[in-house]
Tab-separated table of N, CA and C in Angstrom:
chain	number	residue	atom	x	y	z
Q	1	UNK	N	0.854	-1.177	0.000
Q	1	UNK	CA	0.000	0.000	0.000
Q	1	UNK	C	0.896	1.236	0.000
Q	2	UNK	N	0.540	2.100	-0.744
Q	2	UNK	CA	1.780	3.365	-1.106
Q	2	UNK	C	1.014	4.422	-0.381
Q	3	UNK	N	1.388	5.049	1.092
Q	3	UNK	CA	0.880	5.993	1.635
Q	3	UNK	C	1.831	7.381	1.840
Q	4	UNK	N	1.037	8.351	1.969
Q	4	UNK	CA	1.652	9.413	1.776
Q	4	UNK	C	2.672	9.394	3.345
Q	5	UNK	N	3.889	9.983	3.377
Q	5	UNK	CA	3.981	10.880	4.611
Q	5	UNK	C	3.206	11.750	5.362
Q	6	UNK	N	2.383	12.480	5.301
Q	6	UNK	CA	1.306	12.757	6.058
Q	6	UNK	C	0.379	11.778	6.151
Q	7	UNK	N	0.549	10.531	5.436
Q	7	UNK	CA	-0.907	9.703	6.024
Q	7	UNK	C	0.017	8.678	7.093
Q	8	UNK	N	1.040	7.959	6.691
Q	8	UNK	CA	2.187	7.424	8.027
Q	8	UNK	C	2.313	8.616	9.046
Q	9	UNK	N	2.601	10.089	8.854
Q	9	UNK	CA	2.490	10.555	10.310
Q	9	UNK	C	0.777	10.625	11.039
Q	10	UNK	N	-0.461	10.405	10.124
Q	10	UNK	CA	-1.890	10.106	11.155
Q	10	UNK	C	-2.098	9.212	11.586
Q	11	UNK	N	-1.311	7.804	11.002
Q	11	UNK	CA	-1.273	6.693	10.984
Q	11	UNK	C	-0.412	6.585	12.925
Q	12	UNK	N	0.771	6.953	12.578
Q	12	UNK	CA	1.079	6.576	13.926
Q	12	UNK	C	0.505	7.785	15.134
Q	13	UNK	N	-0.213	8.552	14.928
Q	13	UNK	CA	-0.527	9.032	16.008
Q	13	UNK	C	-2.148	8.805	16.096
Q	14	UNK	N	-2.689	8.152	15.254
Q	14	UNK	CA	-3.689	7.399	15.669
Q	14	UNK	C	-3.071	6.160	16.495
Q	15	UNK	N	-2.307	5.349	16.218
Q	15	UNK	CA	-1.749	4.332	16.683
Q	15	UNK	C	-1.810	4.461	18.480
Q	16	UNK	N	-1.592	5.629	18.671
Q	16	UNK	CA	-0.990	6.099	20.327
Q	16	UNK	C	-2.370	6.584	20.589
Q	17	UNK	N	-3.652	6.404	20.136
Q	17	UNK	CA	-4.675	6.871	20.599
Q	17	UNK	C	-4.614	8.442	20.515
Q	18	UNK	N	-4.431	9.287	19.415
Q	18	UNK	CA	-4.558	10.474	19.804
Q	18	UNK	C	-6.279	10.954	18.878
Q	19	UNK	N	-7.250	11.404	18.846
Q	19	UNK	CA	-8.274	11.725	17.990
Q	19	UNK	C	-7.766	12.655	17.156
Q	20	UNK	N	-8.636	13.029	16.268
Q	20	UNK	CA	-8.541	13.743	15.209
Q	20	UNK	C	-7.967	15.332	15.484
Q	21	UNK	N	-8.691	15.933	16.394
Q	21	UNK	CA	-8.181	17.096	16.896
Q	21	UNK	C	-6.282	17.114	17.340
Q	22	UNK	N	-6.667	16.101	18.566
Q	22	UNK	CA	-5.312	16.011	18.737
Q	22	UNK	C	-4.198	15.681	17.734
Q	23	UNK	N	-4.665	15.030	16.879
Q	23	UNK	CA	-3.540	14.771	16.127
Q	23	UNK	C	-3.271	15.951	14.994
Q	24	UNK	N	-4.328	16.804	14.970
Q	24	UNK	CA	-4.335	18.068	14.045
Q	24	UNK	C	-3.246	19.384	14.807
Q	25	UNK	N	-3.363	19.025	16.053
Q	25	UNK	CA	-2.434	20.054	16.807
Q	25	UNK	C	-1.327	19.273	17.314
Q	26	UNK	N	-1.009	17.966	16.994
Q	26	UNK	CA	0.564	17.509	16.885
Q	26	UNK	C	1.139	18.100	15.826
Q	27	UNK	N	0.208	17.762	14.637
Q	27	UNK	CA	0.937	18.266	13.427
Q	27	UNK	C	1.008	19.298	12.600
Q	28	UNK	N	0.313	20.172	13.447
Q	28	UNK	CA	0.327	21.532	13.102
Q	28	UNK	C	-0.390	21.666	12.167
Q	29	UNK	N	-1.529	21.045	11.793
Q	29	UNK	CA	-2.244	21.371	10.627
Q	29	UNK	C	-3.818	21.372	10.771
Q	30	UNK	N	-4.724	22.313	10.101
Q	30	UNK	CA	-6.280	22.313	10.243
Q	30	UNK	C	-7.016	20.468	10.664
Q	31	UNK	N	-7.924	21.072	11.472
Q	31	UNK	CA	-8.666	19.600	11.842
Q	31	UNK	C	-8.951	18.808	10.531
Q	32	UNK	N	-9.783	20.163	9.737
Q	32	UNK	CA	-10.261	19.084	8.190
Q	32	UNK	C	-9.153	18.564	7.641
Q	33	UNK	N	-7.794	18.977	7.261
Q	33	UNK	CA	-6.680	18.315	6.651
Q	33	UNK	C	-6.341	16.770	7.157
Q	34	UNK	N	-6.950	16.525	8.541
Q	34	UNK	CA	-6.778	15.314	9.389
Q	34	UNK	C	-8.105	14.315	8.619
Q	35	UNK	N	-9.153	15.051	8.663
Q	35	UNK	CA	-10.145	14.485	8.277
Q	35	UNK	C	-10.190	13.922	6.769
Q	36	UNK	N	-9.715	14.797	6.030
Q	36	UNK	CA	-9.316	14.210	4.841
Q	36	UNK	C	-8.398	13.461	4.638
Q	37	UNK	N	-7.691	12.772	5.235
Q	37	UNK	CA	-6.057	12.256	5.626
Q	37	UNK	C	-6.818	10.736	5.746
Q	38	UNK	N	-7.735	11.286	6.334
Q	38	UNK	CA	-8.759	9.760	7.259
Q	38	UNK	C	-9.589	9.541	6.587
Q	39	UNK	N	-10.413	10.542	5.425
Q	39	UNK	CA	-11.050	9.859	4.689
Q	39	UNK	C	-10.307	8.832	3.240
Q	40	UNK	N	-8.995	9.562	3.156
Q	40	UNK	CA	-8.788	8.900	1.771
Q	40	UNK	C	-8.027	7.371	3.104
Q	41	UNK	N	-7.535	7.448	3.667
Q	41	UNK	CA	-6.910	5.891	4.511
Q	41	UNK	C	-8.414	4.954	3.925
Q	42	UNK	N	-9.458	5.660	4.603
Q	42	UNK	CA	-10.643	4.518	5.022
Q	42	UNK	C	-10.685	4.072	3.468
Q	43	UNK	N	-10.419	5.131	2.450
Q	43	UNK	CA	-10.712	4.749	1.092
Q	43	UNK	C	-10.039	3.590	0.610
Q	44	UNK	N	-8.570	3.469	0.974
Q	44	UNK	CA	-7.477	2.778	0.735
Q	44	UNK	C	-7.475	1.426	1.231
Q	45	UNK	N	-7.919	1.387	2.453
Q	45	UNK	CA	-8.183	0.105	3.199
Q	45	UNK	C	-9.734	-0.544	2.711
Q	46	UNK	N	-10.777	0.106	2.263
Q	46	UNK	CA	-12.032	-0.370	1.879
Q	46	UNK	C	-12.535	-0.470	2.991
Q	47	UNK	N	-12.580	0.092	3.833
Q	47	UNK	CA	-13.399	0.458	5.397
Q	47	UNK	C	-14.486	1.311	5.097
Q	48	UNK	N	-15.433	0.989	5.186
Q	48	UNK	CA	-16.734	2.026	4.411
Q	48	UNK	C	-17.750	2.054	5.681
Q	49	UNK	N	-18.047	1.710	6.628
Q	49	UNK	CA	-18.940	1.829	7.880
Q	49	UNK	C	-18.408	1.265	8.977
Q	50	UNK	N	-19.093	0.999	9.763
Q	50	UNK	CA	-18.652	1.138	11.548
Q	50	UNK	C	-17.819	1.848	12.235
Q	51	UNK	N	-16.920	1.451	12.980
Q	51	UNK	CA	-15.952	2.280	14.218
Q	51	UNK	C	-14.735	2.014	12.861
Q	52	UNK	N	-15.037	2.670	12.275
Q	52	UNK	CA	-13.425	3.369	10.601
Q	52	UNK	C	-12.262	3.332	11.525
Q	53	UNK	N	-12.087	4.166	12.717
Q	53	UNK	CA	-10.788	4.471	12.956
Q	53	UNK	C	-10.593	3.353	14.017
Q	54	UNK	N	-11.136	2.501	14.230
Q	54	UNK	CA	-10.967	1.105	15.165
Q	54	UNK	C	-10.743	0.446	14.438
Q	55	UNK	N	-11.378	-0.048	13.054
Q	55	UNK	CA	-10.983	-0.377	12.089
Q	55	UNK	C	-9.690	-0.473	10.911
Q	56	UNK	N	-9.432	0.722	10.860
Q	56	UNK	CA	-8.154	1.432	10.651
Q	56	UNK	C	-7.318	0.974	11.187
Q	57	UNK	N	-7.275	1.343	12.721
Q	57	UNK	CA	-6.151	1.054	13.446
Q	57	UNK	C	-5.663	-0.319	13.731
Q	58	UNK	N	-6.931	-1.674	13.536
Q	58	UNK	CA	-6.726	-2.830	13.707
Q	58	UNK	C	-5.494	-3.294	12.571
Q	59	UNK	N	-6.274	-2.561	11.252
Q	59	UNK	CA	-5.387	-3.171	10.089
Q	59	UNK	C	-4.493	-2.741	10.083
Q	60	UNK	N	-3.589	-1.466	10.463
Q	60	UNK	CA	-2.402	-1.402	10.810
Q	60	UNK	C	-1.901	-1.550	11.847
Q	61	UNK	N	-1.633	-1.977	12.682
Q	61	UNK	CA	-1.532	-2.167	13.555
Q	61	UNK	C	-0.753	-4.171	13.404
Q	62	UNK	N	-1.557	-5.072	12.619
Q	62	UNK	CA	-1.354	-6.119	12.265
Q	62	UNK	C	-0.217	-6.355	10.951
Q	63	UNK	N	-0.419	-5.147	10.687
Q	63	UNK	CA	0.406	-5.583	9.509
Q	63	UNK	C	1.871	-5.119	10.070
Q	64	UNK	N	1.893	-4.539	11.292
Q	64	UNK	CA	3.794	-4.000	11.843
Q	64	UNK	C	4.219	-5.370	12.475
């Protein structure tokens, strides 16, 4: 899977439990830029309903 550097840095700070906000003010960037970060992941993985970022995080999380 070919992910951006900004999607490996939401990637691991989802990893550490941080939410969307928080991870928008780790990285110094607007909340929506996070949100879009998270919508194209869910796109990438084919995660289309339930808990996405539980989801998300399972599948990476397995694959380290």
């Amino acid at each position: 899977m070919n992910l951006t550097p900004r999607e490996i840095d939401v990637i691991e700070l989802l990893l550490l439990g941080l939410n969307n906000k928080e991870i928008s003010k780790e990285l110094h960037v607007q909340h929506r830029t996070v949100k879009a970060c998270m919508s194209r992941l869910f796109l990438k993985y084919d995660i289309t309903d339930g808990m996405k970022r539980v989801k998300l995080a399972v599948i990476i999380y397995r694959k380290q």
